[in-house]
Amino acid sequence: MASALSVPLLSALLGGAVALVFLAGYLRRKRADIAHLPPSAAAAAPDLPKQVRPAGQNKKGGGHARVHHHHTSAADKEAAKKHHHLDVNTLRGHTDCVTALDFSTDACNLATVCADGVVRVFRIDDASSKSFKILKINLPAGAHPTAIAYSEGSSSVVVAAQALLGSSLYMYADVGAPPTGGNKQQGKLSPPEIKWDHKKIHGKESVLNLAAARATHGTGDGSTIVISCSEATDIKIWHGKSGKELGTVDTNQLKNNMADISPNGRFIAAAAFTADVKVWEIVYSKDSSVKEVNRVMQLKGHKSAVTSLCFTPDSEKIITASKDGTIRVWNINVRYHLDEDPKTLRVLPVPLHDSKGSTCLYEHMGISPDGKVLAVTSGSTLQWLCAETGAVLDTAEKAHEGAISGIAWAPRTIPNGGAPAFILASCGDDKKVKLWLAPEVSST
């Protein structure tokens, strides 16, 4: 009886085992078919995890590698699409917002100040170089730099920094970055020292900008004159080498926006809260010292506050941009001592508008050394205009990933791939400094 039951039982067990083997094979084949579905078919499979839907994932980990590679490729394409044809190079190494920058008079060095409390001097032998020698200078503890200007040619810089008690000026000498082929450790072994400094130069107010020029007008001896523009209403004049305070002027216009000094060291002009631009003259004595600083002109014509201005290379004109949506070019080469007023040569519309159609404000302005190209900024946009006609030569809408904090033209041409070119430097909140070619200006 037992043997009679055992035969059917054994047959049933063997049949079940065979059925399980066939079922397992079927499931394996089914899973393999799903894994090899094309994307269109995979999209229709609701129970399939997203990460295995793309085709070609027949190897463990293959899906992750493909997605990563595709993401990198897309980023590269996007970066290439955003790259502006005038963008020559990017100087990296800053760890915080870059607040200001300035070229040396020989155009071989570019000095920057950063919110990380470090002054960096880049050696620019060729704008297209893949790497640059850098000299780093740590500012005193607690000093937050807001402005920088070269003093005495290419050998020293003046830095304005804000602290709890107010703004200070620091002058560092021998700041040239080591030239190509020099000792890479030179900057680290012998950091420049502070030659002179002044504390609380504008009370508790911060310095908006510094500007410098060589005193070549009249009996000036070629010494560098530095001006510091307060966010209040005062502007101070300093001797670049000695640090001596040479004078103070006051706009009496509620607050300043910025100030500039003419390339020959003769005039100072301020953009402030009101529509009028005040101009002062630095008068030099026979012994080349500064005798006095007098207000000599007032540029009247704008209908709203002037946000930025600059002198032309010949020191005979001033270009201003206003909230009224216009740019004005003024002739200041007049006999003001005979009550001859400065003349408006041109009134040009600001050509930059936001998405709502409103006219943008130009926050920074600078003219190329040949006087042909006017560079202006608004937010993260950098624009180049023809200085003669105001026509737009080129625009970089997102020149930086954030607001542009400053621009500076190299005072002379710089090699770019071996060919001389006028170069503009810009800095921003994105921790970057960029070098740009000047666009071509039609001879017509």
Coordinates of C-alpha atoms in Angstrom, one line a residue:
M1 CA 0.0 0.0 0.0
A2 CA 2.8 2.4 1.0
S3 CA 4.8 1.6 -2.2
A4 CA 1.7 2.1 -4.3
L5 CA 1.3 5.7 -2.8
S6 CA 5.0 6.6 -3.1
V7 CA 5.1 6.3 -6.9
P8 CA 2.4 8.9 -7.6
L9 CA 3.9 11.2 -4.9
L10 CA 7.3 11.0 -6.4
S11 CA 5.9 11.7 -9.9
A12 CA 4.1 14.8 -8.5
L13 CA 7.3 16.1 -6.9
L14 CA 9.3 15.6 -10.0
G15 CA 6.6 17.3 -12.1
G16 CA 6.6 20.3 -9.7
A17 CA 10.3 20.7 -9.9
V18 CA 10.3 20.6 -13.7
A19 CA 7.5 23.2 -13.7
L20 CA 9.5 25.5 -11.4
V21 CA 12.6 25.3 -13.7
F22 CA 10.5 26.3 -16.7
L23 CA 8.9 29.1 -14.8
A24 CA 12.2 30.5 -13.6
G25 CA 13.6 30.4 -17.2
Y26 CA 10.5 32.2 -18.5
L27 CA 10.8 34.9 -15.8
R28 CA 14.5 35.4 -16.7
R29 CA 13.7 35.8 -20.4
K30 CA 10.9 38.2 -19.6
R31 CA 13.1 40.4 -17.4
A32 CA 15.8 40.4 -20.1
D33 CA 13.2 41.5 -22.7
I34 CA 12.0 44.4 -20.5
A35 CA 15.6 45.5 -19.8
H36 CA 16.2 45.7 -23.5
L37 CA 13.1 47.7 -24.4
P38 CA 13.8 50.8 -26.5
P39 CA 13.1 54.2 -24.8
S40 CA 9.7 54.5 -26.4
A41 CA 8.6 51.1 -25.3
A42 CA 10.1 51.5 -21.8
A43 CA 8.1 54.6 -21.3
A44 CA 5.0 52.5 -21.6
A45 CA 6.1 50.1 -18.8
P46 CA 4.6 51.7 -15.6
D47 CA 6.2 49.1 -13.3
L48 CA 9.7 49.6 -14.6
P49 CA 12.1 51.8 -12.5
K50 CA 13.1 55.0 -14.4
Q51 CA 16.8 54.3 -14.1
V52 CA 16.6 51.2 -16.2
R53 CA 14.3 52.5 -19.0
P54 CA 16.9 53.8 -21.3
A55 CA 18.3 51.3 -23.8
G56 CA 21.7 49.8 -23.6
Q57 CA 21.8 49.1 -19.8
N58 CA 22.6 45.4 -20.0
K59 CA 25.6 45.8 -17.6
K60 CA 25.6 46.5 -14.0
G61 CA 26.3 50.2 -13.3
G62 CA 26.1 51.0 -17.1
G63 CA 23.0 53.2 -16.6
H64 CA 24.7 55.5 -14.1
A65 CA 27.8 55.9 -16.3
R66 CA 25.8 56.9 -19.3
V67 CA 23.7 59.4 -17.4
H68 CA 26.8 61.0 -15.9
H69 CA 28.5 61.2 -19.3
H70 CA 25.4 62.7 -20.9
H71 CA 25.1 65.4 -18.1
T72 CA 28.7 66.4 -18.6
S73 CA 28.3 66.6 -22.4
A74 CA 25.2 68.8 -21.9
A75 CA 27.0 71.1 -19.6
D76 CA 29.9 71.5 -22.0
K77 CA 27.5 72.3 -24.8
E78 CA 25.7 74.9 -22.6
A79 CA 29.0 76.5 -21.6
A80 CA 30.1 76.6 -25.2
K81 CA 26.8 78.3 -26.1
K82 CA 27.3 80.9 -23.4
H83 CA 30.9 81.7 -24.2
H84 CA 31.2 85.2 -25.7
H85 CA 33.5 85.7 -28.6
L86 CA 35.3 88.6 -26.9
D87 CA 35.9 86.6 -23.7
V88 CA 39.6 85.9 -23.7
N89 CA 40.4 84.4 -20.3
T90 CA 39.2 83.9 -16.7
L91 CA 41.5 84.5 -13.8
R92 CA 40.6 82.1 -10.9
G93 CA 41.8 81.6 -7.4
H94 CA 39.6 84.1 -5.5
T95 CA 37.5 82.5 -2.7
D96 CA 34.9 85.3 -2.4
C97 CA 33.5 88.2 -4.2
V98 CA 36.0 90.3 -6.1
T99 CA 35.3 93.9 -5.2
A100 CA 37.7 95.9 -7.4
L101 CA 40.7 95.7 -9.8
D102 CA 43.2 97.9 -11.5
F103 CA 46.0 97.5 -14.1
S104 CA 49.5 98.8 -13.6
T105 CA 50.7 101.6 -15.9
D106 CA 52.8 99.2 -17.9
A107 CA 49.8 96.9 -18.3
C108 CA 52.0 93.9 -17.1
N109 CA 50.2 93.4 -13.8
L110 CA 46.5 93.3 -12.8
A111 CA 45.8 93.8 -9.1
T112 CA 42.5 92.7 -7.5
V113 CA 41.0 92.9 -4.1
C114 CA 38.6 90.2 -2.7
A115 CA 36.2 89.9 0.2
D116 CA 38.5 87.1 1.5
G117 CA 40.9 89.9 2.6
V118 CA 43.6 89.2 0.0
V119 CA 45.2 91.4 -2.6
R120 CA 46.2 89.3 -5.7
V121 CA 48.6 90.6 -8.3
F122 CA 48.4 88.7 -11.6
R123 CA 51.3 88.9 -14.1
I124 CA 49.8 89.3 -17.5
D125 CA 52.4 88.5 -20.1
D126 CA 49.8 87.3 -22.6
A127 CA 46.1 87.6 -22.1
S128 CA 45.5 84.2 -23.6
S129 CA 47.9 82.3 -21.3
K130 CA 46.7 79.1 -19.6
S131 CA 48.2 80.2 -16.3
F132 CA 49.4 83.3 -14.6
K133 CA 52.0 84.0 -11.9
I134 CA 50.3 85.4 -8.8
L135 CA 51.5 87.4 -5.8
K136 CA 49.2 87.3 -2.8
I137 CA 49.1 89.9 0.0
N138 CA 47.1 89.4 3.1
L139 CA 45.5 92.5 4.5
P140 CA 45.4 93.2 8.2
A141 CA 42.9 91.2 10.2
G142 CA 39.4 92.5 10.0
A143 CA 40.0 94.6 6.9
H144 CA 37.4 94.2 4.1
P145 CA 38.8 95.7 0.9
T146 CA 36.5 97.8 -1.2
A147 CA 38.8 99.5 -3.7
I148 CA 42.3 99.4 -5.2
A149 CA 44.5 101.7 -7.4
Y150 CA 48.1 101.5 -8.6
S151 CA 50.4 104.2 -7.3
E152 CA 53.8 105.1 -8.5
G153 CA 53.6 103.3 -11.8
S154 CA 53.8 99.5 -11.5
S155 CA 55.6 99.1 -8.2
S156 CA 52.9 99.9 -5.6
V157 CA 49.2 99.8 -4.9
V158 CA 46.9 101.6 -2.6
V159 CA 44.1 99.6 -1.0
A160 CA 40.9 100.9 0.7
A161 CA 39.5 98.6 3.3
Q162 CA 36.5 98.9 5.6
A163 CA 36.6 97.9 9.3
L164 CA 34.4 98.4 12.3
L165 CA 35.8 101.9 13.0
G166 CA 35.8 103.1 9.4
S167 CA 37.8 102.9 6.2
S168 CA 41.6 102.7 6.0
L169 CA 44.1 103.2 3.3
Y170 CA 47.2 100.9 2.9
M171 CA 50.0 101.4 0.5
Y172 CA 52.1 98.4 -0.5
A173 CA 55.3 98.8 -2.4
D174 CA 57.2 96.3 -4.6
V175 CA 54.0 94.4 -5.6
G176 CA 54.9 93.2 -9.1
A177 CA 54.1 89.6 -9.7
P178 CA 57.2 87.5 -10.7
P179 CA 57.7 87.6 -14.5
T180 CA 57.5 84.5 -16.6
G181 CA 60.5 82.3 -15.9
G182 CA 61.0 83.9 -12.4
N183 CA 60.9 82.2 -9.1
K184 CA 57.4 80.9 -8.4
Q185 CA 58.0 81.2 -4.7
Q186 CA 59.1 84.8 -4.9
G187 CA 55.8 86.2 -3.6
K188 CA 55.6 83.8 -0.7
L189 CA 59.2 84.4 0.4
S190 CA 59.2 88.2 0.5
P191 CA 55.6 89.5 0.8
P192 CA 55.3 93.3 0.4
E193 CA 55.1 95.4 3.5
I194 CA 52.8 98.4 4.3
K195 CA 54.7 101.6 3.5
W196 CA 52.1 103.9 4.8
D197 CA 48.5 103.8 6.1
H198 CA 45.7 106.0 7.3
K199 CA 42.8 105.0 9.5
K200 CA 39.3 106.4 9.5
I201 CA 39.9 108.5 6.4
H202 CA 36.2 109.2 5.9
G203 CA 34.9 108.7 9.4
K204 CA 32.9 105.6 9.6
E205 CA 31.9 105.7 5.9
S206 CA 33.3 103.3 3.4
V207 CA 35.3 104.1 0.3
L208 CA 33.3 103.6 -2.9
N209 CA 36.2 103.8 -5.3
L210 CA 39.8 104.9 -5.7
A211 CA 41.2 106.5 -8.8
A212 CA 44.8 107.5 -9.6
A213 CA 46.7 109.6 -12.2
R214 CA 50.1 111.0 -12.8
A215 CA 50.4 114.8 -12.2
T216 CA 51.6 115.8 -15.7
H217 CA 49.6 119.0 -16.1
G218 CA 51.3 122.4 -15.6
T219 CA 54.1 122.2 -13.1
G220 CA 53.2 118.7 -11.9
D221 CA 56.2 116.5 -11.5
G222 CA 54.7 113.2 -12.6
S223 CA 54.0 111.9 -9.1
T224 CA 50.9 109.8 -8.7
I225 CA 47.8 111.5 -7.2
V226 CA 45.2 109.2 -5.6
I227 CA 41.6 110.2 -4.8
S228 CA 39.3 108.3 -2.4
C229 CA 35.6 108.7 -2.9
S230 CA 33.4 108.3 0.2
E231 CA 29.9 106.9 0.2
A232 CA 29.0 110.1 2.0
T233 CA 29.8 113.4 0.2
D234 CA 33.6 114.0 0.7
I235 CA 36.5 113.1 -1.6
K236 CA 40.1 113.2 -0.5
I237 CA 43.3 113.7 -2.4
W238 CA 46.5 111.8 -1.5
H239 CA 50.1 111.8 -2.6
G240 CA 50.6 108.2 -3.8
K241 CA 54.2 107.7 -2.7
S242 CA 54.3 109.6 0.6
G243 CA 50.7 109.1 1.6
K244 CA 50.3 112.8 2.5
E245 CA 46.8 114.2 2.4
L246 CA 46.7 116.9 -0.2
G247 CA 43.2 118.2 0.1
T248 CA 39.5 117.4 0.6
V249 CA 36.5 118.4 -1.5
D250 CA 32.8 118.0 -0.8
T251 CA 30.0 117.4 -3.3
N252 CA 27.3 118.5 -0.8
Q253 CA 24.9 116.3 -2.8
L254 CA 23.6 113.9 -0.1
K255 CA 25.7 111.0 -1.2
N256 CA 28.4 110.1 -3.8
N257 CA 28.1 107.4 -6.5
M258 CA 31.7 107.5 -7.6
A259 CA 34.5 109.9 -8.6
D260 CA 37.3 110.0 -11.1
I261 CA 40.5 112.0 -11.8
S262 CA 41.6 113.1 -15.3
P263 CA 44.6 111.2 -16.8
N264 CA 46.9 114.3 -16.5
G265 CA 46.0 114.7 -12.8
R266 CA 44.4 118.1 -13.3
F267 CA 40.6 117.6 -12.8
I268 CA 38.4 115.7 -10.3
A269 CA 34.8 114.9 -11.2
A270 CA 32.1 113.3 -9.0
A271 CA 28.9 111.5 -9.8
A272 CA 26.5 112.1 -7.0
F273 CA 22.9 112.1 -5.9
T274 CA 21.8 115.1 -8.0
A275 CA 21.8 115.6 -11.7
D276 CA 24.7 118.1 -11.8
V277 CA 28.4 117.0 -11.9
K278 CA 30.9 119.1 -10.0
V279 CA 34.4 119.5 -11.3
W280 CA 37.5 120.6 -9.3
E281 CA 40.9 121.6 -10.5
I282 CA 44.2 120.6 -8.7
V283 CA 46.5 123.6 -8.9
Y284 CA 50.2 122.8 -8.7
S285 CA 52.9 125.2 -7.3
K286 CA 56.2 125.9 -9.0
D287 CA 57.8 123.3 -6.8
S288 CA 55.3 120.7 -8.1
S289 CA 53.5 120.5 -4.8
V290 CA 49.7 120.8 -4.7
K291 CA 48.9 124.4 -4.0
E292 CA 45.1 124.2 -3.8
V293 CA 42.0 122.4 -5.1
N294 CA 39.3 124.6 -6.5
R295 CA 35.8 123.9 -7.9
V296 CA 35.9 125.3 -11.4
M297 CA 32.9 123.8 -13.3
Q298 CA 29.5 122.3 -13.0
L299 CA 28.1 120.1 -15.7
K300 CA 24.4 120.9 -16.0
G301 CA 22.0 119.1 -18.4
H302 CA 21.0 115.8 -17.0
K303 CA 17.5 115.5 -15.5
S304 CA 18.3 112.9 -12.9
A305 CA 21.2 111.6 -10.8
V306 CA 24.5 110.7 -12.6
T307 CA 25.4 107.1 -11.8
S308 CA 28.9 106.9 -13.5
L309 CA 31.4 108.9 -15.4
C310 CA 34.9 108.9 -16.9
F311 CA 37.4 111.2 -18.4
T312 CA 38.6 110.7 -22.0
P313 CA 42.3 109.9 -22.5
D314 CA 43.2 113.4 -23.5
S315 CA 41.7 114.8 -20.2
E316 CA 39.6 117.3 -22.2
K317 CA 36.2 115.5 -22.1
I318 CA 33.9 113.8 -19.5
I319 CA 31.4 111.1 -20.4
T320 CA 28.5 110.8 -18.0
A321 CA 25.6 108.3 -17.6
S322 CA 22.4 109.3 -15.8
K323 CA 19.2 107.8 -14.5
D324 CA 17.4 110.0 -17.0
G325 CA 18.4 107.4 -19.7
T326 CA 21.0 109.4 -21.5
I327 CA 24.8 109.5 -21.9
R328 CA 26.4 112.9 -22.3
V329 CA 29.8 113.8 -23.7
W330 CA 31.1 117.2 -22.3
N331 CA 33.9 119.4 -23.5
I332 CA 35.7 120.7 -20.4
N333 CA 38.5 122.3 -22.3
V334 CA 37.0 125.7 -21.8
R335 CA 38.2 129.1 -20.4
Y336 CA 36.3 128.6 -17.1
H337 CA 38.2 131.5 -15.5
L338 CA 36.4 133.7 -18.0
D339 CA 33.1 132.1 -17.0
E340 CA 33.0 130.0 -20.2
D341 CA 30.7 127.0 -19.4
P342 CA 31.5 123.4 -20.4
K343 CA 29.7 122.4 -23.6
T344 CA 27.6 119.3 -24.2
L345 CA 29.0 117.8 -27.4
R346 CA 26.6 114.8 -27.7
V347 CA 23.5 113.5 -26.0
L348 CA 23.1 109.7 -26.6
P349 CA 20.3 107.4 -25.4
V350 CA 21.3 104.5 -23.1
P351 CA 20.7 101.6 -25.4
L352 CA 20.3 98.9 -22.8
H353 CA 16.8 97.9 -21.5
D354 CA 15.5 95.3 -19.1
S355 CA 12.8 92.7 -19.8
K356 CA 10.1 95.2 -19.1
G357 CA 11.5 97.8 -21.5
S358 CA 12.8 100.1 -18.8
T359 CA 16.2 101.8 -19.4
C360 CA 19.0 100.2 -17.4
L361 CA 21.4 102.1 -15.2
Y362 CA 25.1 102.1 -16.0
E363 CA 27.0 101.4 -12.8
H364 CA 30.6 101.3 -14.1
M365 CA 32.1 103.0 -17.1
G366 CA 35.5 103.2 -18.7
I367 CA 37.0 104.2 -22.0
S368 CA 39.7 102.4 -24.0
P369 CA 43.2 103.9 -24.2
D370 CA 42.6 104.9 -27.8
G371 CA 39.4 106.7 -26.9
K372 CA 37.2 104.6 -29.3
V373 CA 35.4 102.1 -27.1
L374 CA 33.3 102.9 -24.1
A375 CA 32.7 99.9 -21.8
V376 CA 29.7 100.1 -19.5
T377 CA 28.1 97.7 -17.0
S378 CA 24.6 97.1 -15.6
G379 CA 24.1 94.2 -13.2
S380 CA 25.7 91.2 -14.8
T381 CA 25.7 92.7 -18.3
L382 CA 28.8 94.1 -20.0
Q383 CA 28.4 96.3 -23.0
W384 CA 30.7 98.0 -25.5
L385 CA 29.7 101.3 -27.2
C386 CA 31.3 103.4 -29.8
A387 CA 32.5 106.4 -27.9
E388 CA 31.9 108.7 -30.9
T389 CA 28.3 107.7 -31.8
G390 CA 27.0 105.7 -28.9
A391 CA 26.3 102.7 -31.2
V392 CA 26.3 99.3 -29.5
L393 CA 29.4 97.4 -30.6
D394 CA 28.8 94.3 -28.6
T395 CA 27.0 93.0 -25.5
A396 CA 27.7 90.2 -23.1
E397 CA 24.4 89.7 -21.2
K398 CA 25.7 87.5 -18.5
A399 CA 29.3 88.4 -18.4
H400 CA 29.5 87.2 -14.8
E401 CA 27.3 84.9 -12.8
G402 CA 26.1 87.8 -10.6
A403 CA 26.7 91.6 -10.5
I404 CA 29.8 93.1 -12.0
S405 CA 31.6 94.9 -9.3
G406 CA 34.3 96.7 -11.4
I407 CA 36.0 97.1 -14.8
A408 CA 39.4 98.4 -15.8
W409 CA 41.1 98.9 -19.2
A410 CA 44.7 97.9 -19.6
P411 CA 46.4 101.3 -20.3
R412 CA 48.2 100.0 -23.4
T413 CA 47.9 96.9 -25.7
I414 CA 48.7 93.5 -24.3
P415 CA 49.8 90.4 -26.3
N416 CA 46.9 88.1 -27.0
G417 CA 48.2 85.0 -28.6
G418 CA 51.2 87.1 -29.6
A419 CA 49.1 89.8 -31.3
P420 CA 48.7 93.2 -29.5
A421 CA 45.2 94.0 -28.3
F422 CA 43.3 96.3 -26.1
I423 CA 42.1 94.3 -23.1
L424 CA 39.3 95.1 -20.6
A425 CA 39.2 93.3 -17.2
S426 CA 36.0 92.8 -15.2
C427 CA 35.3 91.4 -11.8
G428 CA 32.2 90.2 -10.1
D429 CA 30.4 88.6 -7.2
D430 CA 31.0 85.2 -8.8
K431 CA 34.6 85.1 -7.6
K432 CA 36.0 85.6 -11.1
V433 CA 38.0 88.1 -13.0
K434 CA 37.6 88.0 -16.8
L435 CA 39.7 89.4 -19.6
W436 CA 37.9 90.7 -22.7
L437 CA 39.0 91.8 -26.2
A438 CA 37.9 95.3 -27.3
P439 CA 35.5 95.0 -30.2
E440 CA 36.4 96.5 -33.6
V441 CA 35.2 100.0 -34.4
S442 CA 34.2 100.7 -37.9
S443 CA 36.3 103.5 -39.5
T444 CA 33.1 104.9 -41.0

